[in-house]
Amino acid sequence: MMKTSEVPCVPLTELPKPLDQLSPSELERKAAIGKVMTHTLQSLTSTYIDSGFQWLLPVALSQSTDPLWPDPGASIDKRIEVDIYGKIVRTTASMIIHKLVASSLAYPKLFIVSPNVRIEKAERAKTGKHIYEFTQLDFEARDATSKDVFTLVEKALVTLVTSLKKDLKPELEALRCEPLKVPKAPFKVVDKAKLEAKYGDEWEACLSKEIKEPTWVTNIPREFYDFEDFKTGKWDNYDLFLPQFGEVLSGAKREWEYKKILAKIERDQIKKENYALLLKLAKEGKVKPSAGAGIGIERLVGWATGVRHIAETQPFPRVPGTVNEL
Ligand code: AMP
Ligand code: MG
């Protein structure tokens, strides 16, 4: 395949356009990114199935969804709530609550390829990393530790990149400025407090620029469902950062004890009634310890293909601030 565009090698000047506005060479490029997407989905889902995970289908509307709060990275313009059958439901922001319930009650190891709706502020249009509808490979494993998750994700990424380089060599060469490197496992692990001490508030941008290999960041204060040691104040959670690209995954060991979940929901001033089922199950001792994470698929494919904006990996781009007919 010929190199179809200079786009990935230059700064982001133009936002990704819908299919009907693309030139023939841009459509060819879009199709090449589509091949990487298909390969990525096949490789990741196979790794999880081969590791004993069950594949659950997602839901779009629920009374309970991710509060996305408090999260230092969140920038939500609007939350979508709608009345159906006399009840208020929300569009899925992530499947975290469903994962906790499903892995506790019926499916000890599960993953869901799940659409997430997050109406990001329009000012995020040009970050290149934010879209207002995206997809997570969201997984959870009962009784797993953070270390188990690291090992599984590292295996998934090494397998993915190795096979991409073998099976889609011409596409990667056409799309990327530099060769994609197979990451070296195990990845380095750094405490967020150390990064803040070194870089200050800009630690995320600095880390992304500095690292040459994927790197885990741990101990990040955020939503109530991530495990926090009340004695030490440390959080048993993690993000995975990719070189140049930044955060591609967030996850944690989870809270399962009723008293802690309740205390944290109250501390965060989140509406308890939106998490009534989780609280009830936790009170009955039915929420089991687990660990898991969500991998942002468009970000992962964006990194693999070297695009300037992850909406380029979407057939129907969801750039913050822009609504196309499709
Ligand atoms: P979170 O739990 O909020 O960190 O989301 C899990 C993963 O989904 C992140 O690590 C990203 O890879 C991806 N993600 C989150 N928000 C967005 C967004 N607005 N656009 C694209 N991907 C996102
Ligand atoms: Mg995150």
Short mmCIF file of C-alpha atoms and ligand atoms in Angstrom, two decimals:
data_model
loop_
_atom_site.label_atom_id
_atom_site.label_comp_id
_atom_site.label_asym_id
_atom_site.label_seq_id
_atom_site.Cartn_x
_atom_site.Cartn_y
_atom_site.Cartn_z
CA MET A 1 0.00 0.00 0.00
CA MET A 2 1.20 3.53 -0.77
CA LYS A 3 1.66 6.09 1.97
CA THR A 4 -1.75 7.70 1.79
CA SER A 5 -1.29 10.88 3.75
CA GLU A 6 1.17 13.08 5.62
CA VAL A 7 -1.37 13.58 8.38
CA PRO A 8 0.22 11.46 11.14
CA CYS A 9 3.59 13.22 10.80
CA VAL A 10 2.32 16.83 11.14
CA PRO A 11 0.62 18.73 14.00
CA LEU A 12 -3.14 18.51 14.34
CA THR A 13 -4.53 21.32 12.21
CA GLU A 14 -7.71 19.78 10.89
CA LEU A 15 -10.22 17.76 12.88
CA PRO A 16 -11.24 14.29 11.65
CA LYS A 17 -14.03 14.51 9.08
CA PRO A 18 -16.98 12.21 8.40
CA LEU A 19 -16.64 9.53 5.71
CA ASP A 20 -18.61 11.42 3.06
CA GLN A 21 -16.12 14.35 3.21
CA LEU A 22 -12.95 12.27 2.75
CA SER A 23 -10.85 12.20 -0.45
CA PRO A 24 -10.09 8.82 -2.11
CA SER A 25 -6.64 8.66 -0.47
CA GLU A 26 -8.13 9.58 2.92
CA LEU A 27 -10.70 6.81 2.49
CA GLU A 28 -7.88 4.37 1.74
CA ARG A 29 -6.16 5.49 4.92
CA LYS A 30 -9.40 5.07 6.85
CA ALA A 31 -9.72 1.50 5.56
CA ALA A 32 -6.13 0.74 6.68
CA ILE A 33 -6.91 2.04 10.19
CA GLY A 34 -10.05 -0.12 10.07
CA LYS A 35 -7.90 -3.21 9.46
CA VAL A 36 -5.78 -2.40 12.51
CA MET A 37 -9.00 -1.95 14.52
CA THR A 38 -10.37 -5.33 13.41
CA HIS A 39 -7.07 -7.05 14.19
CA THR A 40 -6.89 -5.34 17.60
CA LEU A 41 -10.40 -6.41 18.59
CA GLN A 42 -9.72 -9.97 17.46
CA SER A 43 -6.37 -10.19 19.25
CA LEU A 44 -7.56 -8.67 22.54
CA THR A 45 -10.80 -10.64 22.76
CA SER A 46 -8.89 -13.86 21.97
CA THR A 47 -6.37 -13.18 24.75
CA TYR A 48 -9.18 -12.66 27.26
CA ILE A 49 -11.18 -15.70 26.11
CA ASP A 50 -8.03 -17.85 26.16
CA SER A 51 -7.39 -16.63 29.73
CA GLY A 52 -10.82 -17.93 30.83
CA PHE A 53 -12.87 -14.74 30.58
CA GLN A 54 -16.53 -14.76 29.49
CA TRP A 55 -17.67 -12.15 26.95
CA LEU A 56 -20.77 -10.27 28.09
CA LEU A 57 -22.81 -7.91 25.95
CA PRO A 58 -23.12 -4.26 27.03
CA VAL A 59 -26.17 -2.21 27.99
CA ALA A 60 -26.88 1.35 26.88
CA LEU A 61 -29.34 2.60 29.54
CA SER A 62 -29.31 1.99 33.31
CA GLN A 63 -30.35 3.69 36.51
CA SER A 64 -26.83 3.18 37.82
CA THR A 65 -23.69 4.07 35.89
CA ASP A 66 -20.18 5.37 36.57
CA PRO A 67 -20.33 8.67 38.53
CA LEU A 68 -17.03 9.73 36.87
CA TRP A 69 -16.43 11.65 40.05
CA PRO A 70 -14.14 12.53 41.68
CA ASP A 71 -11.67 11.98 38.82
CA PRO A 72 -9.00 14.62 38.19
CA GLY A 73 -9.21 13.88 34.44
CA ALA A 74 -12.98 14.20 34.03
CA SER A 75 -14.52 17.06 32.03
CA ILE A 76 -18.17 16.26 31.45
CA ASP A 77 -20.29 18.95 29.80
CA LYS A 78 -23.62 17.21 30.20
CA ARG A 79 -25.02 13.98 31.61
CA ILE A 80 -27.72 12.27 29.60
CA GLU A 81 -30.71 11.18 31.65
CA VAL A 82 -34.03 10.12 30.20
CA ASP A 83 -37.35 8.89 31.59
CA ILE A 84 -38.38 5.41 30.38
CA TYR A 85 -41.34 3.55 31.85
CA GLY A 86 -41.53 6.16 34.59
CA LYS A 87 -37.89 5.69 35.68
CA ILE A 88 -34.84 7.84 35.09
CA VAL A 89 -32.05 6.03 33.28
CA ARG A 90 -28.62 7.23 32.21
CA THR A 91 -26.52 6.41 29.16
CA THR A 92 -23.58 4.15 30.01
CA ALA A 93 -20.55 6.15 31.14
CA SER A 94 -18.73 2.88 31.88
CA MET A 95 -19.82 -0.63 32.87
CA ILE A 96 -18.04 -0.51 36.25
CA ILE A 97 -21.13 -1.04 38.43
CA HIS A 98 -22.43 -3.80 36.14
CA LYS A 99 -18.99 -5.45 36.22
CA LEU A 100 -18.88 -5.45 40.03
CA VAL A 101 -22.33 -7.03 40.27
CA ALA A 102 -21.81 -9.49 37.41
CA SER A 103 -18.39 -10.69 38.56
CA SER A 104 -19.64 -11.05 42.15
CA LEU A 105 -22.81 -12.98 41.34
CA ALA A 106 -22.40 -14.99 38.15
CA TYR A 107 -19.34 -14.46 35.96
CA PRO A 108 -16.06 -14.63 37.93
CA LYS A 109 -13.98 -13.49 34.94
CA LEU A 110 -15.71 -11.27 32.42
CA PHE A 111 -15.13 -8.68 29.76
CA ILE A 112 -17.47 -6.39 27.84
CA VAL A 113 -16.72 -4.43 24.68
CA SER A 114 -18.81 -1.51 25.76
CA PRO A 115 -19.82 1.82 24.22
CA ASN A 116 -19.38 4.71 26.64
CA VAL A 117 -21.13 8.06 26.23
CA ARG A 118 -19.30 10.96 27.85
CA ILE A 119 -20.21 14.38 26.54
CA GLU A 120 -16.74 15.89 26.88
CA LYS A 121 -16.43 19.67 26.87
CA ALA A 122 -16.07 21.09 23.32
CA GLU A 123 -12.72 22.62 24.34
CA ARG A 124 -11.33 19.05 24.29
CA ALA A 125 -11.86 18.81 20.50
CA LYS A 126 -8.16 19.20 19.72
CA THR A 127 -6.56 17.16 22.48
CA GLY A 128 -6.55 14.29 20.01
CA LYS A 129 -7.40 11.92 22.88
CA HIS A 130 -11.02 12.72 23.67
CA ILE A 131 -14.16 11.69 21.84
CA TYR A 132 -17.68 11.85 23.20
CA GLU A 133 -18.60 8.24 22.35
CA PHE A 134 -15.88 5.65 22.70
CA THR A 135 -15.41 1.96 23.42
CA GLN A 136 -13.80 0.22 26.33
CA LEU A 137 -12.69 -3.33 26.63
CA ASP A 138 -13.86 -3.44 30.21
CA PHE A 139 -12.83 -6.49 32.24
CA GLU A 140 -13.08 -7.70 35.82
CA ALA A 141 -11.82 -10.81 37.63
CA ARG A 142 -13.07 -12.00 41.01
CA ASP A 143 -10.30 -12.38 43.64
CA ALA A 144 -7.69 -10.98 41.26
CA THR A 145 -4.93 -8.62 42.42
CA SER A 146 -3.46 -5.58 40.70
CA LYS A 147 -0.45 -7.72 39.85
CA ASP A 148 -2.70 -10.26 38.08
CA VAL A 149 -4.17 -7.42 35.99
CA PHE A 150 -0.71 -6.09 35.11
CA THR A 151 0.40 -9.53 33.93
CA LEU A 152 -2.73 -10.06 31.82
CA VAL A 153 -2.66 -6.60 30.20
CA GLU A 154 1.06 -6.90 29.47
CA LYS A 155 0.45 -10.25 27.79
CA ALA A 156 -2.46 -8.78 25.79
CA LEU A 157 -0.40 -5.82 24.55
CA VAL A 158 2.74 -7.79 23.69
CA THR A 159 0.62 -10.36 21.80
CA LEU A 160 -1.27 -7.60 19.99
CA VAL A 161 1.77 -5.62 18.83
CA THR A 162 3.72 -8.74 17.85
CA SER A 163 0.89 -9.98 15.65
CA LEU A 164 0.10 -6.53 14.22
CA LYS A 165 3.70 -6.17 13.07
CA LYS A 166 3.57 -9.60 11.48
CA ASP A 167 0.11 -9.49 9.86
CA LEU A 168 -0.36 -5.80 9.00
CA LYS A 169 3.15 -4.67 8.11
CA PRO A 170 2.21 -2.68 4.94
CA GLU A 171 -0.66 -0.89 6.70
CA LEU A 172 1.50 0.08 9.69
CA GLU A 173 4.28 1.30 7.43
CA ALA A 174 1.84 3.45 5.45
CA LEU A 175 0.17 4.89 8.53
CA ARG A 176 3.08 5.49 10.88
CA CYS A 177 6.16 7.75 10.80
CA GLU A 178 8.21 5.40 12.95
CA PRO A 179 8.05 1.63 13.43
CA LEU A 180 5.79 0.34 16.21
CA LYS A 181 7.89 -1.26 18.94
CA VAL A 182 6.88 -4.46 20.74
CA PRO A 183 6.68 -3.42 24.43
CA LYS A 184 8.94 -5.17 26.95
CA ALA A 185 7.11 -6.87 29.82
CA PRO A 186 7.00 -6.46 32.78
CA PHE A 187 6.28 -2.73 32.46
CA LYS A 188 7.72 -0.24 34.94
CA VAL A 189 5.49 0.82 37.86
CA VAL A 190 5.59 4.36 39.33
CA ASP A 191 3.68 5.95 42.20
CA LYS A 192 1.67 9.04 41.22
CA ALA A 193 2.86 10.88 44.34
CA LYS A 194 6.47 10.49 43.13
CA LEU A 195 5.55 11.81 39.68
CA GLU A 196 3.80 14.83 41.20
CA ALA A 197 6.81 15.54 43.39
CA LYS A 198 9.05 15.42 40.30
CA TYR A 199 6.88 17.14 37.66
CA GLY A 200 4.11 18.97 39.56
CA ASP A 201 0.57 19.22 38.12
CA GLU A 202 1.81 18.56 34.57
CA TRP A 203 2.99 15.06 35.47
CA GLU A 204 0.78 13.29 32.92
CA ALA A 205 2.13 15.25 29.95
CA CYS A 206 5.73 15.03 31.22
CA LEU A 207 5.51 11.29 31.83
CA SER A 208 4.05 10.62 28.38
CA LYS A 209 6.91 12.54 26.76
CA GLU A 210 9.64 10.96 28.86
CA ILE A 211 8.82 7.24 28.77
CA LYS A 212 10.07 4.92 26.05
CA GLU A 213 8.03 1.91 27.20
CA PRO A 214 4.45 1.51 28.53
CA THR A 215 4.42 2.47 32.22
CA TRP A 216 2.00 1.79 35.09
CA VAL A 217 1.07 4.64 37.40
CA THR A 218 -0.41 3.62 40.75
CA ASN A 219 -2.04 5.22 43.80
CA ILE A 220 -4.43 7.71 42.16
CA PRO A 221 -7.20 9.15 44.38
CA ARG A 222 -10.52 8.94 42.46
CA GLU A 223 -13.96 7.21 42.35
CA PHE A 224 -15.34 5.30 45.35
CA TYR A 225 -15.13 1.84 43.77
CA ASP A 226 -11.30 1.82 43.58
CA PHE A 227 -9.67 0.32 46.67
CA GLU A 228 -8.29 2.76 49.22
CA ASP A 229 -6.39 1.71 52.31
CA PHE A 230 -7.92 3.95 54.98
CA LYS A 231 -4.90 3.40 57.27
CA THR A 232 -2.16 4.42 54.83
CA GLY A 233 -4.27 6.60 52.50
CA LYS A 234 -2.87 4.64 49.53
CA TRP A 235 -5.06 3.61 46.59
CA ASP A 236 -4.59 0.18 45.04
CA ASN A 237 -5.34 1.36 41.52
CA TYR A 238 -3.51 2.10 38.29
CA ASP A 239 -3.41 3.76 34.88
CA LEU A 240 -1.34 2.53 31.96
CA PHE A 241 0.58 5.22 30.06
CA LEU A 242 1.92 4.72 26.54
CA PRO A 243 4.98 6.62 25.23
CA GLN A 244 3.99 9.97 23.60
CA PHE A 245 0.36 9.00 23.82
CA GLY A 246 -0.61 9.01 27.49
CA GLU A 247 -3.30 7.14 29.40
CA VAL A 248 -4.84 4.17 27.62
CA LEU A 249 -6.24 2.20 30.57
CA SER A 250 -7.58 2.83 34.07
CA GLY A 251 -8.33 0.18 36.63
CA ALA A 252 -8.09 -0.97 40.21
CA LYS A 253 -8.52 -3.53 42.85
CA ARG A 254 -12.08 -2.81 44.01
CA GLU A 255 -13.86 -1.99 47.21
CA TRP A 256 -16.31 -4.70 48.31
CA GLU A 257 -17.09 -3.85 51.96
CA TYR A 258 -20.39 -2.10 52.58
CA LYS A 259 -19.12 0.34 55.20
CA LYS A 260 -16.25 1.56 53.06
CA ILE A 261 -18.35 1.91 49.91
CA LEU A 262 -20.99 3.87 51.82
CA ALA A 263 -18.44 6.10 53.55
CA LYS A 264 -16.76 6.92 50.24
CA ILE A 265 -20.04 7.62 48.41
CA GLU A 266 -20.99 10.00 51.23
CA ARG A 267 -17.54 11.61 51.24
CA ASP A 268 -17.77 12.21 47.47
CA GLN A 269 -21.30 13.64 47.88
CA ILE A 270 -22.67 11.22 45.32
CA LYS A 271 -26.37 10.32 45.30
CA LYS A 272 -26.70 7.08 47.28
CA GLU A 273 -29.98 6.22 45.53
CA ASN A 274 -28.09 5.80 42.22
CA TYR A 275 -26.06 2.98 43.76
CA ALA A 276 -28.83 1.33 45.81
CA LEU A 277 -28.38 -2.17 44.36
CA LEU A 278 -24.60 -2.19 44.80
CA LEU A 279 -25.01 -0.99 48.39
CA LYS A 280 -27.69 -3.60 49.12
CA LEU A 281 -25.56 -6.43 47.73
CA ALA A 282 -22.51 -5.17 49.62
CA LYS A 283 -24.54 -5.02 52.86
CA GLU A 284 -25.58 -8.63 52.30
CA GLY A 285 -21.92 -9.59 51.81
CA LYS A 286 -22.53 -10.51 48.18
CA VAL A 287 -20.04 -8.13 46.56
CA LYS A 288 -16.80 -10.06 46.13
CA PRO A 289 -13.27 -8.70 45.99
CA SER A 290 -12.11 -8.24 42.40
CA ALA A 291 -9.74 -6.29 40.20
CA GLY A 292 -10.07 -5.12 36.63
CA ALA A 293 -9.69 -2.25 34.20
CA GLY A 294 -11.00 -0.65 31.05
CA ILE A 295 -8.88 -0.30 27.93
CA GLY A 296 -9.82 2.58 25.66
CA ILE A 297 -9.99 0.90 22.25
CA GLU A 298 -9.79 4.05 20.12
CA ARG A 299 -6.77 5.24 22.13
CA LEU A 300 -5.06 1.88 21.78
CA VAL A 301 -5.65 1.75 18.03
CA GLY A 302 -4.73 5.46 17.81
CA TRP A 303 -1.39 4.64 19.40
CA ALA A 304 -0.81 1.60 17.17
CA THR A 305 -1.63 3.51 13.97
CA GLY A 306 0.03 6.79 15.00
CA VAL A 307 -2.99 8.97 14.17
CA ARG A 308 -3.10 12.62 15.27
CA HIS A 309 -6.67 12.34 16.62
CA ILE A 310 -8.29 9.16 17.93
CA ALA A 311 -11.56 10.06 16.16
CA GLU A 312 -9.66 8.97 13.02
CA THR A 313 -10.02 5.41 14.30
CA GLN A 314 -13.82 5.81 14.31
CA PRO A 315 -15.84 5.22 11.14
CA PHE A 316 -18.23 7.90 12.44
CA PRO A 317 -16.06 10.43 14.32
CA ARG A 318 -17.26 11.74 17.70
CA VAL A 319 -15.13 14.88 18.05
CA PRO A 320 -16.18 16.94 21.11
CA GLY A 321 -18.30 19.89 19.98
CA THR A 322 -19.15 18.42 16.55
CA VAL A 323 -22.28 16.49 15.63
CA ASN A 324 -22.39 14.93 12.15
CA GLU A 325 -25.48 13.42 10.59
CA LEU A 326 -24.02 9.90 11.10
P1 AMP B 1 -11.61 5.95 32.72
O1 AMP B 1 -12.00 4.84 33.62
O2 AMP B 1 -12.46 7.13 32.82
O3 AMP B 1 -10.17 6.29 32.84
O4 AMP B 1 -11.78 5.37 31.24
C1 AMP B 1 -11.10 4.19 30.87
C2 AMP B 1 -10.34 4.37 29.58
O5 AMP B 1 -11.25 4.78 28.56
C3 AMP B 1 -9.29 5.47 29.61
O6 AMP B 1 -8.07 5.01 30.12
C4 AMP B 1 -9.19 5.83 28.14
O7 AMP B 1 -8.40 4.91 27.43
C5 AMP B 1 -10.62 5.67 27.69
N1 AMP B 1 -11.31 6.99 27.68
C6 AMP B 1 -11.81 7.67 28.73
N2 AMP B 1 -12.40 8.83 28.33
C7 AMP B 1 -12.26 8.87 26.98
C8 AMP B 1 -12.66 9.79 25.98
N3 AMP B 1 -13.35 10.89 26.26
N4 AMP B 1 -12.35 9.51 24.70
C9 AMP B 1 -11.68 8.38 24.38
N5 AMP B 1 -11.28 7.46 25.29
C10 AMP B 1 -11.56 7.69 26.57
MG MG B 2 -8.71 7.19 33.54
#
